[in-house]
Coordinates of C-alpha atoms and ligand atoms in Angstrom, one line a residue:
M21 CA 3.5 -5.4 32.8
S22 CA 7.0 -3.3 33.6
N23 CA 8.1 -3.6 30.2
L24 CA 5.2 -3.1 28.3
Q25 CA 5.9 -1.4 24.7
A26 CA 3.3 -1.1 22.0
P27 CA 3.7 -3.8 19.4
R28 CA 6.5 -3.5 16.3
G29 CA 5.6 -1.7 13.7
T30 CA 2.7 0.6 16.0
H31 CA 3.5 4.1 18.0
D32 CA 2.2 6.2 20.2
I33 CA 1.6 10.3 18.8
F34 CA 1.7 12.7 21.2
G35 CA 3.2 16.1 21.3
P36 CA 4.9 17.8 18.3
D37 CA 4.0 14.8 16.4
A38 CA 0.5 15.1 17.9
I39 CA 0.2 18.8 16.7
K40 CA 1.8 17.3 13.4
Y41 CA -0.9 14.4 13.1
Q42 CA -3.9 17.2 13.9
Y43 CA -2.9 19.8 11.3
I44 CA -2.5 17.6 8.6
H45 CA -6.1 16.4 9.5
D46 CA -7.1 20.3 9.5
I47 CA -6.0 20.7 6.1
F48 CA -7.1 18.0 4.8
R49 CA -10.7 18.4 6.1
Q50 CA -10.9 21.8 5.0
T51 CA -9.7 21.2 1.6
C52 CA -12.1 18.1 0.8
E53 CA -14.7 20.3 2.3
Q54 CA -14.0 23.2 -0.5
Y55 CA -14.3 20.1 -3.1
S56 CA -17.7 19.2 -1.6
F57 CA -16.7 15.8 -0.5
S58 CA -18.1 14.7 2.6
F59 CA -17.2 12.3 5.5
I60 CA -17.9 9.2 6.2
S61 CA -16.6 6.9 8.5
T62 CA -16.2 2.9 8.4
P63 CA -15.3 0.2 10.5
I64 CA -11.5 -0.5 11.1
F65 CA -12.6 -4.4 10.8
E66 CA -15.0 -6.0 8.5
S67 CA -15.5 -9.0 6.4
L68 CA -12.2 -10.6 5.0
Q69 CA -14.1 -10.6 1.8
V70 CA -14.4 -7.4 1.7
F71 CA -11.0 -7.5 1.0
D72 CA -9.3 -10.5 -0.6
R73 CA -11.4 -10.6 -4.1
T74 CA -11.7 -6.6 -4.6
L75 CA -7.8 -6.3 -3.6
G76 CA -6.3 -8.7 -5.7
E77 CA -5.9 -12.5 -4.0
V78 CA -2.2 -12.2 -5.3
S79 CA -1.5 -9.1 -4.1
D80 CA 1.4 -8.3 -1.7
I81 CA -1.5 -7.0 0.7
V82 CA -4.1 -9.9 0.2
S83 CA -0.9 -12.8 0.5
K84 CA 1.0 -11.5 3.2
E85 CA 0.0 -8.5 5.2
M86 CA -3.6 -8.3 6.5
Y87 CA -4.4 -8.6 9.8
V88 CA -6.8 -11.9 9.3
F89 CA -9.2 -13.2 12.4
E90 CA -11.8 -15.7 13.5
D91 CA -14.3 -13.9 15.9
R92 CA -15.9 -15.2 18.4
G93 CA -19.0 -15.7 16.7
G94 CA -17.1 -17.8 14.0
D95 CA -16.7 -15.0 11.3
R96 CA -13.4 -14.6 9.2
M97 CA -12.7 -11.0 9.4
S98 CA -9.7 -9.0 9.1
L99 CA -8.4 -5.2 10.0
R100 CA -8.7 -2.9 6.8
P101 CA -5.7 -2.3 5.2
E102 CA -7.0 0.3 3.0
G103 CA -10.1 2.5 2.9
T104 CA -11.4 2.1 -0.4
A105 CA -13.3 -1.5 -0.5
G106 CA -14.6 0.1 3.0
V107 CA -16.3 2.9 1.8
V108 CA -17.3 0.5 -1.7
R109 CA -19.0 -1.5 1.0
A110 CA -20.6 0.9 3.3
F111 CA -22.1 2.3 -0.5
L112 CA -23.6 -0.9 -1.1
S113 CA -25.0 -2.2 2.0
N114 CA -26.4 1.8 2.8
S115 CA -28.2 1.2 -0.8
L116 CA -26.3 4.3 -1.8
Q117 CA -26.7 3.7 -5.2
R118 CA -29.4 6.4 -6.5
E119 CA -27.8 8.9 -4.8
T120 CA -24.9 9.2 -7.3
P121 CA -21.9 11.0 -7.6
L122 CA -21.4 11.0 -4.1
K123 CA -18.2 12.4 -2.8
F124 CA -16.3 11.0 0.3
W125 CA -13.8 11.8 2.4
Y126 CA -12.7 9.5 5.6
S127 CA -9.4 9.0 7.9
G128 CA -8.3 6.5 10.4
P129 CA -5.8 3.8 11.0
M130 CA -5.3 0.9 8.4
F131 CA -3.1 -2.2 9.1
R132 CA -0.8 -3.7 7.1
Y133 CA 1.9 -6.9 8.3
E134 CA 4.9 -5.4 6.8
R135 CA 8.6 -5.4 7.7
P136 CA 9.1 -1.9 10.0
Q137 CA 10.8 0.8 8.2
K138 CA 11.0 4.6 8.2
G139 CA 7.5 5.5 6.7
R140 CA 6.0 2.1 6.4
Y141 CA 4.6 1.1 10.0
R142 CA 2.1 -2.2 10.5
Q143 CA -0.5 0.6 11.4
F144 CA -0.4 3.6 10.2
H145 CA -3.0 6.3 9.0
Q146 CA -4.5 7.7 6.2
V147 CA -6.3 10.6 5.2
G148 CA -8.6 9.6 1.7
V149 CA -11.0 10.6 -0.8
E150 CA -13.4 8.6 -3.0
A151 CA -15.8 9.7 -5.7
L152 CA -18.4 6.9 -7.0
G153 CA -20.3 7.3 -10.1
I154 CA -18.5 10.0 -12.2
D155 CA -17.3 8.9 -15.2
N156 CA -15.4 12.0 -16.4
P157 CA -12.2 12.9 -16.4
L158 CA -12.7 16.2 -14.5
A159 CA -13.4 13.9 -11.6
D160 CA -9.9 12.6 -12.4
A161 CA -8.2 15.9 -12.2
E162 CA -10.2 17.4 -9.5
V163 CA -8.8 14.4 -6.8
I164 CA -5.1 15.0 -8.4
S165 CA -5.8 19.0 -7.8
L166 CA -7.1 18.6 -4.4
G167 CA -3.9 16.5 -4.2
F168 CA -1.6 19.5 -4.8
E169 CA -3.7 21.7 -2.8
I170 CA -2.9 19.5 0.5
F171 CA 0.8 20.0 -0.3
R172 CA 0.5 23.0 -1.4
K173 CA -0.9 24.0 1.4
L174 CA 1.2 22.1 4.2
K175 CA 4.0 23.9 2.0
L176 CA 5.4 20.3 0.7
T177 CA 5.3 21.3 -2.8
E178 CA 9.1 21.3 -3.1
K179 CA 9.1 18.1 -2.4
I180 CA 6.4 16.2 -4.1
K181 CA 6.5 14.7 -8.0
L182 CA 3.5 13.7 -9.6
E183 CA 3.8 10.5 -11.6
I184 CA 0.7 9.3 -13.4
N185 CA 0.1 6.2 -15.6
S186 CA -2.8 4.9 -17.8
L187 CA -3.8 1.2 -16.9
G188 CA -6.1 0.5 -19.6
S189 CA -9.7 -0.9 -18.8
A190 CA -10.0 -4.4 -18.0
T191 CA -9.9 -6.1 -21.2
D192 CA -6.7 -3.5 -22.5
R193 CA -4.9 -5.5 -19.4
Q194 CA -6.0 -8.5 -20.1
K195 CA -4.3 -8.6 -23.4
Y196 CA -1.2 -6.8 -22.7
R197 CA -0.3 -9.2 -19.4
Q198 CA -0.6 -11.9 -22.2
I199 CA 1.9 -9.7 -24.1
L200 CA 4.3 -9.5 -21.1
V201 CA 3.8 -12.9 -20.6
D202 CA 5.1 -13.7 -23.8
Y203 CA 8.1 -11.1 -23.5
Y204 CA 9.3 -11.9 -19.7
N205 CA 9.1 -15.9 -20.8
K206 CA 12.0 -15.3 -23.1
F207 CA 14.3 -13.7 -19.9
Q208 CA 12.8 -16.9 -17.4
S209 CA 16.6 -18.2 -16.4
Q210 CA 17.5 -14.2 -15.9
L211 CA 14.7 -12.8 -13.7
S212 CA 14.4 -12.8 -10.3
E213 CA 12.8 -15.0 -8.0
D214 CA 10.1 -12.9 -6.3
S215 CA 9.4 -11.8 -10.9
R216 CA 9.7 -15.9 -11.8
K217 CA 6.6 -16.3 -9.5
R218 CA 4.7 -13.1 -10.6
L219 CA 5.4 -13.9 -14.3
L220 CA 2.6 -16.9 -13.1
L221 CA 0.3 -14.5 -10.7
N222 CA 0.5 -11.1 -11.6
P223 CA 3.2 -10.0 -14.6
M224 CA 2.5 -6.5 -14.4
R225 CA 4.1 -6.5 -11.1
I226 CA 7.6 -7.3 -12.7
L227 CA 7.3 -3.8 -14.1
D228 CA 7.7 -1.9 -10.7
S229 CA 10.6 -4.9 -9.5
K230 CA 13.6 -3.2 -7.7
D231 CA 15.8 -5.8 -8.4
P232 CA 18.6 -4.7 -10.9
Q233 CA 18.7 -7.7 -13.1
D234 CA 14.9 -7.3 -13.3
I235 CA 15.2 -3.5 -14.0
K236 CA 17.2 -4.6 -17.1
I237 CA 15.2 -6.5 -18.4
N238 CA 12.7 -4.0 -17.9
I239 CA 13.9 -1.3 -20.5
E240 CA 13.0 -3.1 -23.2
A241 CA 9.5 -4.9 -21.9
P242 CA 6.2 -3.8 -24.2
K243 CA 4.4 -0.8 -23.0
L244 CA 1.2 -0.8 -21.5
A245 CA 1.1 2.6 -23.2
D246 CA 0.9 1.0 -26.7
H247 CA -1.5 -1.1 -26.1
L248 CA -4.4 1.1 -24.8
S249 CA -7.9 1.0 -26.2
E250 CA -8.9 4.5 -28.0
D251 CA -11.6 5.4 -25.6
S252 CA -8.7 5.0 -22.7
R253 CA -5.7 6.6 -24.6
K254 CA -8.5 9.4 -25.2
K255 CA -9.5 9.5 -21.2
F256 CA -5.9 9.7 -20.3
E257 CA -4.9 12.7 -22.3
L258 CA -8.1 14.5 -21.3
V259 CA -6.5 14.0 -18.0
Q260 CA -3.4 15.3 -19.0
D261 CA -5.0 17.9 -20.2
L262 CA -6.9 19.3 -17.5
L263 CA -3.9 19.1 -15.7
K264 CA -1.5 21.2 -18.1
A265 CA -4.7 23.8 -17.9
K266 CA -3.8 24.0 -14.0
N267 CA -0.2 24.6 -14.7
Y268 CA 0.6 21.4 -12.9
A269 CA 3.6 19.6 -13.2
F270 CA 3.7 15.8 -14.0
T271 CA 5.6 12.6 -15.8
I272 CA 3.8 9.9 -17.2
N273 CA 5.6 6.9 -15.5
P274 CA 5.0 3.6 -17.8
S275 CA 6.0 1.8 -14.7
L276 CA 3.4 2.9 -12.2
V277 CA 1.0 -0.1 -12.1
R278 CA 0.1 0.2 -7.4
G279 CA -0.1 -2.9 -5.5
L280 CA -4.2 -3.0 -5.8
D281 CA -5.8 -5.0 -8.4
Y282 CA -9.3 -2.6 -8.4
Y283 CA -7.6 -0.1 -11.0
N284 CA -8.5 0.6 -14.4
D285 CA -7.1 3.1 -16.4
L286 CA -5.4 6.7 -14.5
V287 CA -3.2 5.9 -11.5
F288 CA -1.0 8.4 -10.1
E289 CA 1.3 8.7 -7.0
F290 CA 2.7 11.6 -5.2
K291 CA 6.4 10.6 -4.5
T292 CA 9.0 12.0 -2.9
D293 CA 13.0 11.7 -2.4
T294 CA 13.3 12.8 1.4
L295 CA 12.1 9.4 2.9
G296 CA 14.1 6.8 1.3
A297 CA 12.5 4.0 0.3
Q298 CA 9.2 4.5 0.8
D299 CA 8.7 7.2 -1.7
A300 CA 4.9 7.1 -2.6
V301 CA 3.1 9.7 -0.3
L302 CA -0.4 10.3 -2.1
S303 CA -1.8 7.6 -4.4
G304 CA -4.4 6.3 -5.7
G305 CA -6.5 6.1 -9.2
R306 CA -9.6 4.9 -10.7
Y307 CA -11.4 1.9 -9.9
D308 CA -14.4 1.8 -12.2
G309 CA -15.1 -2.1 -11.5
L310 CA -15.0 -2.3 -8.0
V311 CA -18.6 -1.6 -7.0
E312 CA -19.7 -4.2 -9.6
T313 CA -17.0 -6.7 -8.0
M314 CA -18.4 -6.4 -5.2
G315 CA -22.2 -7.4 -6.4
G316 CA -23.7 -3.7 -7.0
Q317 CA -24.4 -2.1 -10.0
A318 CA -21.3 -1.1 -12.5
T319 CA -20.2 2.3 -10.9
P320 CA -17.1 4.3 -11.4
G321 CA -14.8 5.0 -8.6
V322 CA -12.0 7.4 -8.1
G323 CA -9.6 8.6 -5.0
F324 CA -6.8 8.6 -3.5
A325 CA -5.3 7.9 0.1
A326 CA -2.4 9.6 1.8
G327 CA -0.1 8.4 4.1
V328 CA -0.4 10.4 7.7
E329 CA 3.0 9.3 8.9
R330 CA 4.7 9.7 6.0
L331 CA 3.2 13.4 5.3
M332 CA 4.5 13.8 9.2
L333 CA 8.1 12.9 8.3
M334 CA 7.9 15.2 5.6
L335 CA 6.5 19.0 7.4
D336 CA 8.6 21.0 9.0
Q337 CA 6.8 24.0 8.9
Y338 CA 3.3 23.9 10.8
P339 CA 1.7 26.2 13.8
E340 CA 2.5 26.3 17.1
V341 CA 0.5 25.7 19.7
T342 CA -1.5 28.4 21.1
R343 CA -0.1 30.5 24.3
P344 CA -1.8 29.9 27.4
V345 CA -2.3 32.3 29.8
V346 CA -0.4 30.5 33.3
F347 CA -2.6 30.9 36.5
V348 CA -0.6 30.9 39.8
A349 CA -2.9 30.7 42.7
L350 CA -1.1 30.3 46.0
G351 CA -3.6 29.8 48.8
V352 CA -7.4 27.9 48.7
D353 CA -9.0 31.7 48.2
A354 CA -6.8 32.5 46.0
E355 CA -7.3 29.0 44.5
K356 CA -11.6 29.4 43.7
L357 CA -10.6 32.7 42.2
A358 CA -8.6 31.6 39.5
F359 CA -10.9 28.2 38.9
Q360 CA -13.7 31.0 38.6
T361 CA -11.9 33.8 36.5
G362 CA -9.7 31.3 34.4
E363 CA -13.1 29.4 33.5
A364 CA -14.5 32.7 31.9
L365 CA -11.9 33.4 30.1
R366 CA -11.8 29.9 28.7
M367 CA -15.7 30.7 27.6
S368 CA -14.1 34.0 25.8
G369 CA -12.2 31.9 24.1
V370 CA -8.7 32.4 25.6
T371 CA -6.5 29.2 26.6
V372 CA -6.2 29.0 29.9
E373 CA -3.6 26.6 32.3
H374 CA -3.0 26.7 36.0
A375 CA 0.4 25.9 37.7
Y376 CA -1.3 23.5 40.3
S377 CA 1.2 22.8 42.4
G378 CA 4.4 23.8 44.2
N379 CA 6.4 27.1 45.4
I380 CA 5.9 30.7 43.2
G381 CA 9.2 29.1 41.9
K382 CA 8.1 26.2 40.6
R383 CA 4.9 27.7 39.3
M384 CA 6.9 30.1 37.1
K385 CA 9.1 27.6 35.5
R386 CA 5.7 25.4 34.9
A387 CA 4.5 28.9 32.9
T388 CA 8.0 29.0 31.5
K389 CA 7.5 25.2 30.0
L390 CA 4.7 26.0 28.8
N391 CA 5.6 28.9 26.9
A392 CA 2.6 30.7 28.7
K393 CA 2.1 34.4 26.9
W394 CA 0.9 36.0 30.7
V395 CA 0.8 34.7 34.3
V396 CA -1.9 35.6 36.4
I397 CA -0.9 35.9 40.3
F398 CA -3.5 35.3 42.8
G399 CA -2.3 35.3 46.4
D400 CA -4.0 37.0 49.3
E401 CA -3.8 40.0 48.6
E402 CA -5.2 39.8 45.6
V403 CA -8.3 37.9 46.4
K404 CA -8.6 40.4 49.2
N405 CA -8.6 43.3 46.9
K406 CA -10.3 41.7 44.1
T407 CA -7.3 42.0 41.5
A408 CA -4.8 40.0 39.8
T409 CA -1.1 40.7 39.6
I410 CA -0.3 39.7 35.3
K411 CA 3.2 39.4 33.9
N412 CA 3.7 39.4 30.7
F413 CA 6.2 36.6 29.5
D414 CA 7.9 38.5 26.7
T415 CA 8.4 41.6 27.8
G416 CA 8.8 40.7 31.6
N417 CA 6.5 43.6 32.8
Q418 CA 4.4 43.3 35.8
E419 CA 0.9 45.0 36.9
N420 CA -1.4 44.9 39.2
V421 CA -5.2 44.8 37.3
S422 CA -8.3 44.9 38.7
L423 CA -10.8 41.6 37.6
S424 CA -13.0 43.5 35.6
D425 CA -9.9 44.6 33.2
L426 CA -8.3 41.5 33.0
L427 CA -9.9 39.9 30.0
A428 CA -9.0 43.6 28.0
K429 CA -5.3 43.5 29.4
I430 CA -4.2 40.2 28.2
S431 CA -6.4 40.1 25.1
Ligands
HAM14 P1 -1.6 2.6 -0.9 O1 -0.9 3.1 -1.7 O2 -1.5 1.3 -1.1 O3 -3.4 3.0 -1.6 O4 -1.6 3.8 0.5 C1 -2.1 5.0 -0.1 C2 -0.6 5.5 0.7 O5 -0.9 4.9 2.5 C3 0.3 5.3 0.5 O6 1.0 6.5 -0.5 C4 1.1 5.7 1.6 O7 1.6 7.1 1.9 C5 0.2 5.4 2.6 N1 0.8 4.1 3.2 C6 0.6 2.6 3.0 N2 1.2 1.4 3.1 C7 1.8 1.9 4.3 C8 2.4 1.7 5.4 N3 2.5 1.0 6.0 N4 3.3 2.4 6.6 C9 3.0 4.1 6.6 N5 2.3 4.6 5.4 C10 1.4 3.6 4.4 C11 -4.3 2.9 -1.0 O8 -4.5 2.4 0.0 C12 -5.6 2.9 -2.0 N6 -6.8 2.7 -1.1 C13 -5.7 4.6 -2.3 C14 -7.0 5.0 -3.1 C15 -7.9 5.1 -2.7 N7 -7.0 4.2 -4.2 C16 -8.1 5.0 -4.6 N8 -8.7 5.7 -3.4

C-alpha cells in the first residue's frame, strides 16, 4: 500500500486551498441567506433514473460521464453528476409541492468521468441554488444577481463576464431543431465527425462546437432568437430589463445552449478567460419542465451552480487564518497550567495552540511557523508565581504578567 494516490481527477484539499474552499463556502452561505434561500442536502448517489432522462440521454454527462454502479441489492445507482435533479427528486419525495415557492441552496461534491485538466476534475464541488415554483423573470434576475454578488464579495468581478441566452419553450425548441437540421444537412460532409453525430441526436449542440470548420458553418446557422414564441421573447426581454436596471453588464450569446437537456427560456454562464479551456465558472438557467418529467405537477424552476475549484483557482484575495496565541510550557506543572489557561482563553474566543514538544528553541520555531501573534511561556518560575511570560511576536517585546491580566494583555 505504499504508492497510494487519490484517484485520477480527484484531489485532497488542505492548507491554503482549504482556506479558499471554506471562504468561498462562507461567502456563498451568507449571500444565499440574504436572498432568502434555505439549505438543503441531498445524497451524493441516487437511482440512475433521477439523472438519465432528466439530464438527457444523449447529453455528454449521461452518455459518457456518469459513475454508474449496481449496489449490493441489485439497484442501478449513480454518483450525482450535478445537483438540480437531486433537489427536484427531494422536492417530490418529500411532497413539497404544496409549499412552493421554495428556494434552496446546496453545496457538495459532484462526479463526472471527464478527462482531467486544469479546472476540470472527476470529483469537484459545486455550490448552487434552485428556486422552485416561481414563474416570474424576477426570480431569473434574482439568481443572476446572486451570482454577481458572490463574485463581488470574492473580488472576482473583474475576471468574469455574463453571457445569457434564451432557449425558448419546449415547443419553440422542437420547431427550431427541425430548422437547424435542415440547415446542417446542407453541410453534412463538411461537419466534424462529432457534429455529424450530434446532427442526429442533439443538433443544437453543434452550435457550441469548438471545431474550426463547424465554427465557420455556424456563422450562418439560423438563430433560435429569430424563432422564439412571443411569450418567450417577452420573458427574455424582461430579464434583460431587470439586469439593466441594476447596471449589470451582459452579452447575449446565441450559441449558449448548455450541456443539460432540462433547460428552457433563460440560460446563462458567468465565464472567465483566466482558466484556459474551462471557461464556465457559474452556470444555470430555467427548467420549467423538469418537475413534470420526474413525475410531479408542472412546477417552474430556475437556478445555477458554480464550480468551487474553479473559483479557488481564480481567487487571489482571501482572509488569512486567525493568528494564534501559542503556549510554550516547560515541565509537567507548566503544561497543566498551560492547558487550563489555554482552555480559558479559548472559551473567551481566543485562538490557542500549544507548542507540544522539543526544547524552547524548537517550540519558538513552531510558534513562528504558526504565525503566532503572542507566545505565552510557562516555566517553573511562572508556575510558582502564578504569572506568564508573554512575547509579542510583532514587536519582539517580552514581559511578565499576572495570570489575571493575561486575557486583557493579549486581547
Ligand atoms: P453545469 O454547467 O454542468 O451545470 O455545472 C455548473 C458548474 O460546475 C460549471 O460552471 C463549472 O464551474 C462546474 N463544473 C462542471 N463540471 C466540472 C468539472 N468536471 N470539474 C470542475 N468543475 C466543474 C449544472 O451542474 C447545473 N445543475 C446548474 C444548474 C442549477 N442549472 C439550474 N440549476
